[in-house]
Coordinates of C-alpha atoms (C1' of nucleotides) in Angstrom, one line a residue:
Chain A
X724 CA 93.6 60.7 114.0
X725 CA 89.8 61.0 113.7
X726 CA 88.1 63.2 111.2
X727 CA 85.4 65.2 112.9
X728 CA 82.7 66.5 110.5
X729 CA 82.4 70.1 111.3
X730 CA 79.4 72.1 110.1
X731 CA 79.7 75.0 107.7
X732 CA 79.2 77.4 110.6
X733 CA 81.9 75.8 112.7
X734 CA 84.3 75.9 109.8
X735 CA 83.6 79.6 109.2
X736 CA 84.2 80.4 112.9
X737 CA 87.4 78.5 112.9
X738 CA 88.6 80.1 109.7
X739 CA 88.0 83.6 110.9
X740 CA 89.5 82.9 114.3
X741 CA 92.6 81.6 112.5
X742 CA 92.8 84.8 110.4
X743 CA 92.4 87.1 113.4
X744 CA 94.9 85.2 115.6
X745 CA 97.6 84.0 113.2
X746 CA 100.0 86.7 114.3
X747 CA 99.8 85.9 118.0
X748 CA 97.1 87.9 119.8
X749 CA 93.7 86.6 120.7
X750 CA 90.5 87.5 118.9
X751 CA 87.7 89.5 120.6
X752 CA 84.1 88.5 120.5
X753 CA 83.1 91.7 118.8
X754 CA 85.8 91.5 116.1
X755 CA 84.6 88.0 115.2
X756 CA 81.0 89.0 115.2
X757 CA 81.7 91.7 112.7
X758 CA 83.6 89.4 110.4
X759 CA 81.0 86.7 110.6
X760 CA 78.0 89.1 110.3
X761 CA 76.4 87.8 113.4
X762 CA 75.6 89.3 116.8
X763 CA 78.2 89.1 119.5
X764 CA 75.8 86.9 121.5
X765 CA 76.0 84.3 118.7
X766 CA 79.8 84.3 118.9
X767 CA 79.8 83.8 122.7
X768 CA 77.5 80.8 122.3
X769 CA 79.6 79.2 119.6
X770 CA 82.9 79.8 121.4
X771 CA 81.5 78.0 124.5
X772 CA 80.5 75.1 122.3
X773 CA 83.9 74.9 120.5
X774 CA 85.7 75.0 123.8
X775 CA 83.5 72.1 125.1
X776 CA 84.2 69.8 122.2
X777 CA 86.3 66.7 122.7
X778 CA 89.0 67.5 121.8
X779 CA 88.5 71.2 122.4
X780 CA 88.9 73.3 119.2
X781 CA 89.5 76.7 120.9
X782 CA 90.9 78.0 124.2
X783 CA 88.4 80.4 125.6
X784 CA 88.2 82.4 128.9
X785 CA 85.2 84.6 129.1
X786 CA 86.0 88.3 128.6
X787 CA 89.5 87.4 127.5
X788 CA 89.1 86.5 123.8
X789 CA 89.7 83.3 122.0
X790 CA 92.6 81.3 120.5
X791 CA 92.7 78.1 118.5
X792 CA 94.0 74.8 120.0
X793 CA 96.3 72.6 117.8
X794 CA 93.2 70.6 116.8
X795 CA 91.2 73.8 116.0
X796 CA 94.2 75.1 114.0
X797 CA 94.3 72.0 111.8
X798 CA 90.6 72.2 111.2
X799 CA 90.9 75.9 110.2
X800 CA 93.8 75.1 107.8
X801 CA 91.8 72.3 106.2
X802 CA 89.1 74.9 105.3
X803 CA 91.7 77.4 104.2
X804 CA 93.4 74.8 102.0
X805 CA 90.1 74.1 100.3
X806 CA 89.4 77.8 99.8
X807 CA 92.7 78.6 98.2
X808 CA 92.9 75.5 96.1
X809 CA 89.5 76.3 94.7
X810 CA 90.4 79.9 94.0
X811 CA 93.5 78.7 92.1
X812 CA 91.4 76.2 90.2
X813 CA 88.7 78.7 89.3
X814 CA 91.4 81.0 87.8
X815 CA 93.6 78.5 86.1
X816 CA 91.0 76.0 84.8
X817 CA 87.9 78.1 84.4
X818 CA 89.2 81.4 83.4
X819 CA 87.9 83.4 86.3
X820 CA 89.7 86.7 87.2
X821 CA 91.2 87.2 90.7
X822 CA 88.4 89.5 91.7
X823 CA 85.6 87.0 91.0
X824 CA 86.8 83.9 92.9
X825 CA 86.3 84.7 96.6
X826 CA 82.6 84.4 96.9
X827 CA 82.4 81.3 94.8
X828 CA 85.2 79.6 96.9
X829 CA 83.5 80.7 100.0
X830 CA 80.6 78.4 99.2
X831 CA 82.5 75.6 97.6
X832 CA 85.1 75.3 100.4
X833 CA 82.6 73.6 102.8
X834 CA 81.2 71.0 100.4
X835 CA 84.1 69.5 98.4
X836 CA 85.3 66.0 99.2
X837 CA 88.8 65.0 100.1
X838 CA 88.9 63.3 96.7
X839 CA 88.0 66.5 94.9
X840 CA 90.6 68.3 96.8
X841 CA 93.3 65.8 95.7
X842 CA 92.1 66.0 92.1
X843 CA 92.3 69.7 91.7
X844 CA 95.6 69.8 93.6
X845 CA 97.1 67.3 91.2
X846 CA 95.5 69.0 88.1
X847 CA 97.1 72.3 89.1
X848 CA 100.5 70.7 89.8
X849 CA 100.4 71.1 93.6
X850 CA 100.4 74.9 93.7
X851 CA 101.8 76.6 96.8
X852 CA 100.0 80.0 96.3
X853 CA 96.5 81.0 95.4
X854 CA 95.8 83.8 92.8
X855 CA 96.2 86.5 95.5
X856 CA 99.6 85.1 96.4
X857 CA 98.3 83.6 99.7
X858 CA 100.1 80.4 100.8
X859 CA 98.1 77.2 100.3
X860 CA 98.6 74.9 103.3
X861 CA 100.1 71.6 102.4
X862 CA 98.1 68.3 102.1
X863 CA 99.5 67.5 105.6
X864 CA 98.1 70.9 106.8
X865 CA 101.6 72.3 107.3
X866 CA 101.8 76.1 106.9
X867 CA 105.2 77.6 106.0
X868 CA 106.2 80.8 107.6
X869 CA 105.0 83.8 105.7
X870 CA 108.1 85.9 104.9
X871 CA 106.4 88.8 103.3
X872 CA 106.5 92.4 104.6
X873 CA 104.0 95.1 104.0
X874 CA 104.8 97.5 101.2
X875 CA 104.5 100.3 103.8
X876 CA 107.9 99.1 105.2
X877 CA 109.7 99.6 101.8
X878 CA 111.9 102.7 101.7
X879 CA 113.3 104.7 98.8
X880 CA 116.2 103.1 97.0
X881 CA 115.1 99.6 97.7
X882 CA 113.3 97.3 95.3
X883 CA 111.0 94.3 96.0
X884 CA 108.8 91.6 94.5
X885 CA 105.1 91.4 95.3
X886 CA 104.3 88.2 97.1
X887 CA 100.6 88.6 98.0
X888 CA 97.8 91.0 98.4
X889 CA 95.4 91.0 101.4
X890 CA 92.1 92.0 99.8
X891 CA 88.8 90.5 98.9
X892 CA 86.9 93.6 97.7
X893 CA 86.5 93.1 93.9
X894 CA 86.9 96.9 93.3
X895 CA 90.1 97.0 95.2
X896 CA 91.4 93.9 93.4
X897 CA 90.7 95.4 90.0
X898 CA 92.4 98.6 91.1
X899 CA 95.5 96.7 92.2
X900 CA 95.4 94.9 88.9
X901 CA 95.3 98.1 87.0
X902 CA 98.4 99.4 89.0
X903 CA 100.3 96.2 88.1
X904 CA 100.4 95.2 91.7
X905 CA 100.0 91.4 91.3
X906 CA 102.1 88.6 92.7
X907 CA 105.4 88.5 91.0
X908 CA 105.5 92.2 90.1
X909 CA 108.9 93.9 90.5
X910 CA 108.7 97.3 92.1
X911 CA 111.1 100.0 93.2
X912 CA 110.5 102.6 95.9
X913 CA 111.3 106.1 94.7
X914 CA 110.1 108.4 97.4
X915 CA 108.4 108.4 100.8
X916 CA 106.6 111.2 102.6
X917 CA 106.6 110.7 106.3
X918 CA 103.8 113.3 106.9
X919 CA 101.1 111.4 105.0
X920 CA 102.8 108.0 104.7
X921 CA 102.6 108.2 100.9
X922 CA 105.0 106.0 99.0
X923 CA 106.0 106.7 95.4
X924 CA 106.9 103.5 93.5
X925 CA 107.8 102.4 90.0
X926 CA 106.2 99.3 88.5
X927 CA 107.5 98.7 85.0
X928 CA 107.4 102.0 83.3
X929 CA 104.7 103.5 85.4
X930 CA 105.0 105.5 88.6
X931 CA 102.3 105.5 91.3
X932 CA 101.8 107.3 94.6
X933 CA 100.2 105.0 97.1
X934 CA 98.6 105.7 100.5
X935 CA 98.4 103.5 103.6
X936 CA 95.2 102.0 102.3
X937 CA 97.2 100.2 99.6
X938 CA 100.7 99.9 101.1
X939 CA 99.4 98.0 104.1
X940 CA 97.5 95.5 101.9
X941 CA 100.3 94.6 99.4
X942 CA 103.0 92.3 100.8
X943 CA 106.4 92.0 99.3
X944 CA 109.8 90.4 99.6
X945 CA 112.6 92.9 99.8
X946 CA 115.4 92.3 97.2
X947 CA 118.3 90.5 98.7
X948 CA 116.2 88.4 101.2
X949 CA 117.1 84.8 101.1
X950 CA 114.3 82.4 100.3
X951 CA 113.8 78.6 99.9
X952 CA 112.8 76.7 96.8
Chain B
X763 CA 105.2 131.4 119.8
X764 CA 104.8 131.5 123.5
X765 CA 106.7 129.3 125.9
X766 CA 104.2 127.7 128.4
X767 CA 105.9 126.6 131.6
X768 CA 104.6 123.1 132.1
X769 CA 104.9 121.4 135.4
X770 CA 106.9 118.2 135.8
X771 CA 103.7 116.2 136.0
X772 CA 102.4 117.7 132.8
X773 CA 105.7 117.1 131.1
X774 CA 105.6 113.4 132.2
X775 CA 102.1 112.9 130.9
X776 CA 102.9 114.5 127.6
X777 CA 106.1 112.4 127.2
X778 CA 104.3 109.1 127.9
X779 CA 101.4 110.0 125.7
X780 CA 103.9 110.7 122.9
X781 CA 105.7 107.3 123.4
X782 CA 102.4 105.4 123.4
X783 CA 101.0 107.2 120.4
X784 CA 104.0 107.9 118.1
X785 CA 103.0 105.0 115.8
X786 CA 99.5 106.2 115.1
X787 CA 97.0 104.7 117.5
X788 CA 95.6 106.5 120.6
X789 CA 96.6 105.8 124.2
X790 CA 94.1 104.4 126.7
X791 CA 93.6 105.8 130.2
X792 CA 94.7 102.5 131.7
X793 CA 97.9 102.1 129.7
X794 CA 98.9 105.7 130.7
X795 CA 98.1 105.1 134.4
X796 CA 100.3 102.0 134.4
X797 CA 103.3 103.8 132.8
X798 CA 102.9 106.8 135.1
X799 CA 102.3 104.8 138.2
X800 CA 99.1 106.6 139.1
X801 CA 95.5 105.5 139.3
X802 CA 93.3 105.7 136.2
X803 CA 91.2 108.4 137.8
X804 CA 94.3 110.7 138.0
X805 CA 94.8 110.2 134.3
X806 CA 91.3 111.1 133.5
X807 CA 91.6 114.3 135.5
X808 CA 94.9 115.3 133.8
X809 CA 93.6 114.6 130.4
X810 CA 90.6 116.8 130.9
X811 CA 92.9 119.6 132.1
X812 CA 95.3 119.2 129.1
X813 CA 92.4 119.3 126.7
X814 CA 91.1 122.5 128.2
X815 CA 94.4 124.4 128.0
X816 CA 94.7 127.2 125.6
X817 CA 96.0 126.0 123.2
X818 CA 94.9 122.5 123.9
X819 CA 97.8 120.0 124.4
X820 CA 95.8 116.9 123.7
X821 CA 92.7 115.7 121.8
X822 CA 90.5 113.8 124.1
X823 CA 87.1 112.2 123.8
X824 CA 86.0 110.3 126.9
X825 CA 86.2 106.5 126.7
X826 CA 88.0 107.0 123.3
X827 CA 91.6 107.4 124.4
X828 CA 93.9 110.4 123.9
X829 CA 96.3 111.8 121.2
X830 CA 98.6 114.8 121.2
X831 CA 97.8 118.0 119.4
X832 CA 100.7 119.7 117.4
X833 CA 101.3 121.9 120.5
X834 CA 101.3 118.9 122.8
X835 CA 103.7 117.1 120.5
X836 CA 106.1 120.0 120.5
X837 CA 106.0 120.1 124.3
X838 CA 106.6 116.3 124.5
X839 CA 109.6 116.5 122.1
X840 CA 111.1 119.3 124.2
X841 CA 111.2 117.0 127.2
X842 CA 112.4 114.0 125.1
X843 CA 115.2 116.2 123.7
X844 CA 116.3 117.1 127.2
X845 CA 116.2 113.5 128.3
X846 CA 118.2 112.2 125.5
X847 CA 120.8 115.0 125.4
X848 CA 121.3 114.5 129.1
X849 CA 121.8 110.7 128.7
X850 CA 124.4 111.4 126.0
X851 CA 126.1 113.9 128.2
X852 CA 126.2 111.6 131.2
X853 CA 127.8 108.8 129.1
X854 CA 130.2 110.9 127.1
X855 CA 131.3 113.5 129.6
X856 CA 130.8 111.8 133.0
X857 CA 131.7 108.2 132.2
X858 CA 128.3 106.7 133.0
X859 CA 127.4 103.4 131.3
X860 CA 124.2 103.1 129.2
X861 CA 122.4 101.2 132.0
X862 CA 122.9 103.9 134.6
X863 CA 121.6 107.0 132.8
X864 CA 117.9 106.6 132.6
X865 CA 116.9 107.4 136.1
X866 CA 119.2 110.3 136.4
X867 CA 118.0 111.9 133.2
X868 CA 114.4 111.3 134.3
X869 CA 114.9 113.8 137.1
X870 CA 117.2 116.3 135.3
X871 CA 115.1 116.5 132.2
X872 CA 112.5 118.7 134.0
X873 CA 114.8 121.2 135.6
X874 CA 117.6 122.2 133.1
X875 CA 117.4 125.6 131.4
X876 CA 117.4 126.2 127.7
X877 CA 120.9 127.6 128.1
X878 CA 122.1 124.4 129.8
X879 CA 120.5 122.4 126.9
X880 CA 122.4 124.5 124.3
X881 CA 125.7 124.1 126.2
X882 CA 125.6 120.3 126.5
X883 CA 124.3 120.1 122.9
X884 CA 127.3 122.1 121.7
X885 CA 129.8 120.3 124.0
X886 CA 128.7 117.0 122.5
X887 CA 128.9 118.3 118.9
X888 CA 125.1 118.4 118.3
X889 CA 124.6 114.6 118.6
X890 CA 121.7 113.0 116.7
X891 CA 121.3 109.9 118.8
X892 CA 121.4 109.1 122.5
X893 CA 123.5 106.2 124.0
X894 CA 120.7 103.7 123.3
X895 CA 120.5 104.9 119.7
X896 CA 117.3 106.8 120.1
X897 CA 117.0 109.8 117.9
X898 CA 117.4 113.1 119.6
X899 CA 114.9 115.7 118.4
X900 CA 116.5 118.8 116.8
X901 CA 116.8 122.2 118.5
X902 CA 113.8 123.1 116.3
X903 CA 112.0 120.1 117.7
X904 CA 112.0 118.3 114.4
X905 CA 111.8 114.6 114.6
X906 CA 113.2 112.6 111.6
X907 CA 111.4 109.5 110.5
X908 CA 112.7 106.4 112.4
X909 CA 113.8 104.0 109.7
X910 CA 114.7 101.1 112.0
X911 CA 113.0 97.7 111.9
X912 CA 112.8 95.2 114.7
X913 CA 115.4 92.5 114.7
X914 CA 112.5 90.0 114.7
X915 CA 112.0 90.9 111.0
X916 CA 115.5 89.9 109.9
X917 CA 115.6 86.6 108.0
X918 CA 118.5 84.2 107.5
X919 CA 121.0 85.3 104.9
X920 CA 120.5 89.0 105.5
X921 CA 122.8 91.2 107.6
X922 CA 122.0 94.4 109.4
X923 CA 123.4 97.2 111.6
X924 CA 122.0 97.9 115.1
X925 CA 120.5 101.4 115.2
X926 CA 118.8 101.5 118.6
X927 CA 117.6 99.4 121.6
X928 CA 114.2 99.9 123.2
X929 CA 115.0 99.2 126.9
X930 CA 115.4 100.9 130.2
X931 CA 115.9 97.9 132.6
X932 CA 119.5 98.0 133.6
X933 CA 119.7 94.2 133.7
X934 CA 118.5 93.9 130.2
X935 CA 120.8 96.7 129.0
X936 CA 123.8 95.0 130.6
X937 CA 122.7 91.7 128.9
X938 CA 122.5 93.4 125.5
X939 CA 125.9 94.9 126.1
X940 CA 127.4 91.4 126.9
X941 CA 125.9 90.1 123.6
X942 CA 127.5 92.9 121.7
X943 CA 124.1 94.3 120.6
X944 CA 124.9 98.0 120.9
X945 CA 124.2 100.7 118.3
X946 CA 126.6 100.3 115.3
X947 CA 127.0 96.6 115.8
X948 CA 127.0 94.6 112.6
X949 CA 125.0 91.3 112.7
X950 CA 124.1 88.5 110.4
X951 CA 121.0 86.3 110.6
X952 CA 121.9 82.6 110.3
X953 CA 118.8 80.7 111.2
X954 CA 115.2 81.2 112.2
X955 CA 112.8 78.9 113.9
X956 CA 109.2 79.7 113.1
X957 CA 107.8 77.5 115.8
X958 CA 109.3 79.4 118.7
X959 CA 110.4 82.6 116.9
X960 CA 114.0 82.1 117.8
X961 CA 116.5 83.9 115.6
X962 CA 120.2 82.7 115.5
X963 CA 122.6 85.5 114.7
X964 CA 126.3 86.2 114.4
X965 CA 127.8 89.3 116.1
X966 CA 131.6 89.4 115.3
X967 CA 132.8 85.9 116.1
X968 CA 130.0 85.0 118.5
X969 CA 126.7 83.3 117.7
X970 CA 123.6 83.8 119.8
X971 CA 120.1 82.4 119.7
X972 CA 117.6 85.2 120.6
X973 CA 113.9 85.0 121.6
X974 CA 111.2 87.5 120.9
X975 CA 112.0 89.2 124.2
X976 CA 115.1 90.5 122.7
X977 CA 114.4 90.5 118.9
X978 CA 111.5 92.9 119.4
X979 CA 113.6 95.3 121.4
X980 CA 116.6 95.6 119.2
X981 CA 116.0 97.8 116.1
X982 CA 118.2 97.6 113.0
X983 CA 118.8 98.8 109.5
X984 CA 118.9 96.0 107.0
X985 CA 121.9 96.0 104.7
X986 CA 121.2 97.7 101.4
X987 CA 118.6 100.2 102.7
X988 CA 119.3 103.7 101.6
X989 CA 119.9 106.3 104.2
X990 CA 120.6 110.0 104.4
X991 CA 123.6 111.7 106.0
Chain C
dA1424 C1' 104.5 128.7 158.7
dA1425 C1' 100.2 129.8 156.4
dC1426 C1' 98.1 129.9 152.1
dT1427 C1' 97.3 128.6 147.3
dT1428 C1' 97.6 125.7 143.5
dT1429 C1' 98.3 121.3 141.5
dT1430 C1' 98.0 116.5 141.6
dT1431 C1' 96.5 112.2 143.4
dT1432 C1' 93.4 109.1 145.6
dT1433 C1' 89.0 107.2 147.2
dA1434 C1' 84.4 105.9 146.4
dG1435 C1' 80.7 105.6 143.8
dT1436 C1' 78.6 106.0 138.9
dC1437 C1' 78.5 105.3 134.0
dT1438 C1' 79.8 103.3 129.4
dT1439 C1' 81.2 99.7 126.6
dA1440 C1' 81.8 95.1 125.6
dA1441 C1' 80.6 90.7 126.7
dC1442 C1' 77.7 87.3 128.8
dT1443 C1' 73.4 84.2 129.8
dA1444 C1' 69.0 82.2 129.0
dA1445 C1' 65.0 81.8 126.4
dA1446 C1' 62.7 82.1 122.1
dA1447 C1' 62.9 82.1 117.1
dT1448 C1' 64.9 80.6 113.0
dT1449 C1' 67.5 77.8 110.1
dT1450 C1' 69.4 73.4 108.7
dG1451 C1' 69.5 68.6 108.2
dA1452 C1' 67.5 63.8 108.7
dC1453 C1' 64.0 60.8 108.1
Chain D
dG188 C1' 56.3 67.4 105.6
dT189 C1' 57.6 66.5 110.4
dC190 C1' 60.9 66.2 113.8
dA191 C1' 65.4 67.0 115.8
dA192 C1' 69.6 69.5 116.1
dA193 C1' 72.2 73.5 115.3
dT194 C1' 72.5 78.3 115.1
dT195 C1' 71.0 83.0 115.6
dT196 C1' 68.6 86.7 117.8
dT197 C1' 66.4 89.3 121.5
dA198 C1' 66.3 91.0 126.0
dG199 C1' 68.2 91.5 130.1
dT200 C1' 72.5 90.9 133.2
dT201 C1' 77.3 91.2 134.4
dA202 C1' 82.2 92.5 134.0
dA203 C1' 86.0 95.6 132.9
dG204 C1' 87.5 99.9 132.0
dA205 C1' 86.7 104.7 132.4
dC206 C1' 84.4 108.7 134.5
dT207 C1' 83.0 112.3 138.2
dA208 C1' 83.2 114.7 142.4
dA209 C1' 84.9 115.4 146.9
dA210 C1' 88.6 114.8 150.0
dA211 C1' 93.5 114.2 150.9
dA212 C1' 98.2 114.9 149.8
dA213 C1' 102.0 117.2 147.7
dA214 C1' 104.2 121.1 145.7
dG215 C1' 104.9 125.9 145.2
dT216 C1' 104.4 130.8 147.0
dT217 C1' 104.6 134.6 150.0

DNA sequence: AACTTTTTTTAGTCTTAACTAAAATTTGAC
DNA sequence: GTCAAATTTTAGTTAAGACTAAAAAAAGTT
């Protein structure tokens, strides 16, 4: 198993391809360009390069979108492991709040050594989730199945536990924090309005009415679901 | 409230637009053409016509796909109510099996009178679901929220009740029947394999391993969910 | 059966997204 | 700082999907 030294750009491409394709479908050139803040032509060029690597990191047919190969997926998970470990470390060891860590981690993830990765992993006690509740891939780059469901699927009468939030915007993260919607929070669905998709929930003593903007970004485990560990 | 007499073609267009757009997104010209077995150019022509009706039945911006207006939605639900009532009537009154009714209903739905609709509705005791478990819109064309979740979302340790199956292919329907996966069936998830998305379930005494082909077409209510009526 | 209206198809055009190649910029190595 | 390699942009081309208009076919009417 060789260790190809990917550049920061390549790492970013692989990471974003992973995030766009983790649930099956392939990623379009345009969608990638938007996420990476580059022009579509740049994406096409990079995809051709990644597909021509030995071994190939992506599977790419022009006009048909892109998917990661097994090798590409491993490389992406290595970057994601760095990112999430760093976020956990910034919060737990340096007192950052969860809305301040993304940008910092975005730069550090590409430059830390394997040794540094092992040190912070050990210092944190081998955490399995980052501050947003996202699963941290294992040192062997294994990625457990994500069992969470969007809050938008919770119906009145059922309760659930927040597992993770899918958000990077600091303003949104602070807002979620003020609502008490952080990993581990226990919530109960009280009412649902089909017309506008608003969900009324209780968190602790407080009640909130949430729109799709939030209910599709907070992921929970329904009460009664089995779970390992 | 006037009663516009829509042709069979118009009814079919509206029905398929409803089915493609009921979960929010808009329907593309190509997707509609495929479902209706016509060329894309025919779809474009019909969409222009439907958008020019008074009142307009669809909202249509060229190259941007199509959605139903409130009037178009009502017209679509009228057809769907006919279709599903007829299916229920064929099964309960004429001894058809659930894999034989779709084609017949497809032709009858356009030609029955309002009086005929009321008669079979009354004869069946105002049913709320058709033989596949699909919700039958009310006489007032109200459509209750569908609370079902795909079987693919059920995880080991949880049990559920089959609410509906999304299938018209007679072979698939007979297969589901042989597995015991019909509306009302109680099932329990025993095992899940993330790698290939296979779900092992128990139905009565029998165990089955199901792939995505089936788990995305069978819709259930998880045990413990609240529900009206 | 002839006529009218509706719907579909054919053939060619346009729009959007994606692609290629060349030039410019950025990054990394010495 | 200079050179080489990697990446991005610009500008122009191509591909896929969707559109228009005219003609053909199908359905409905008298």
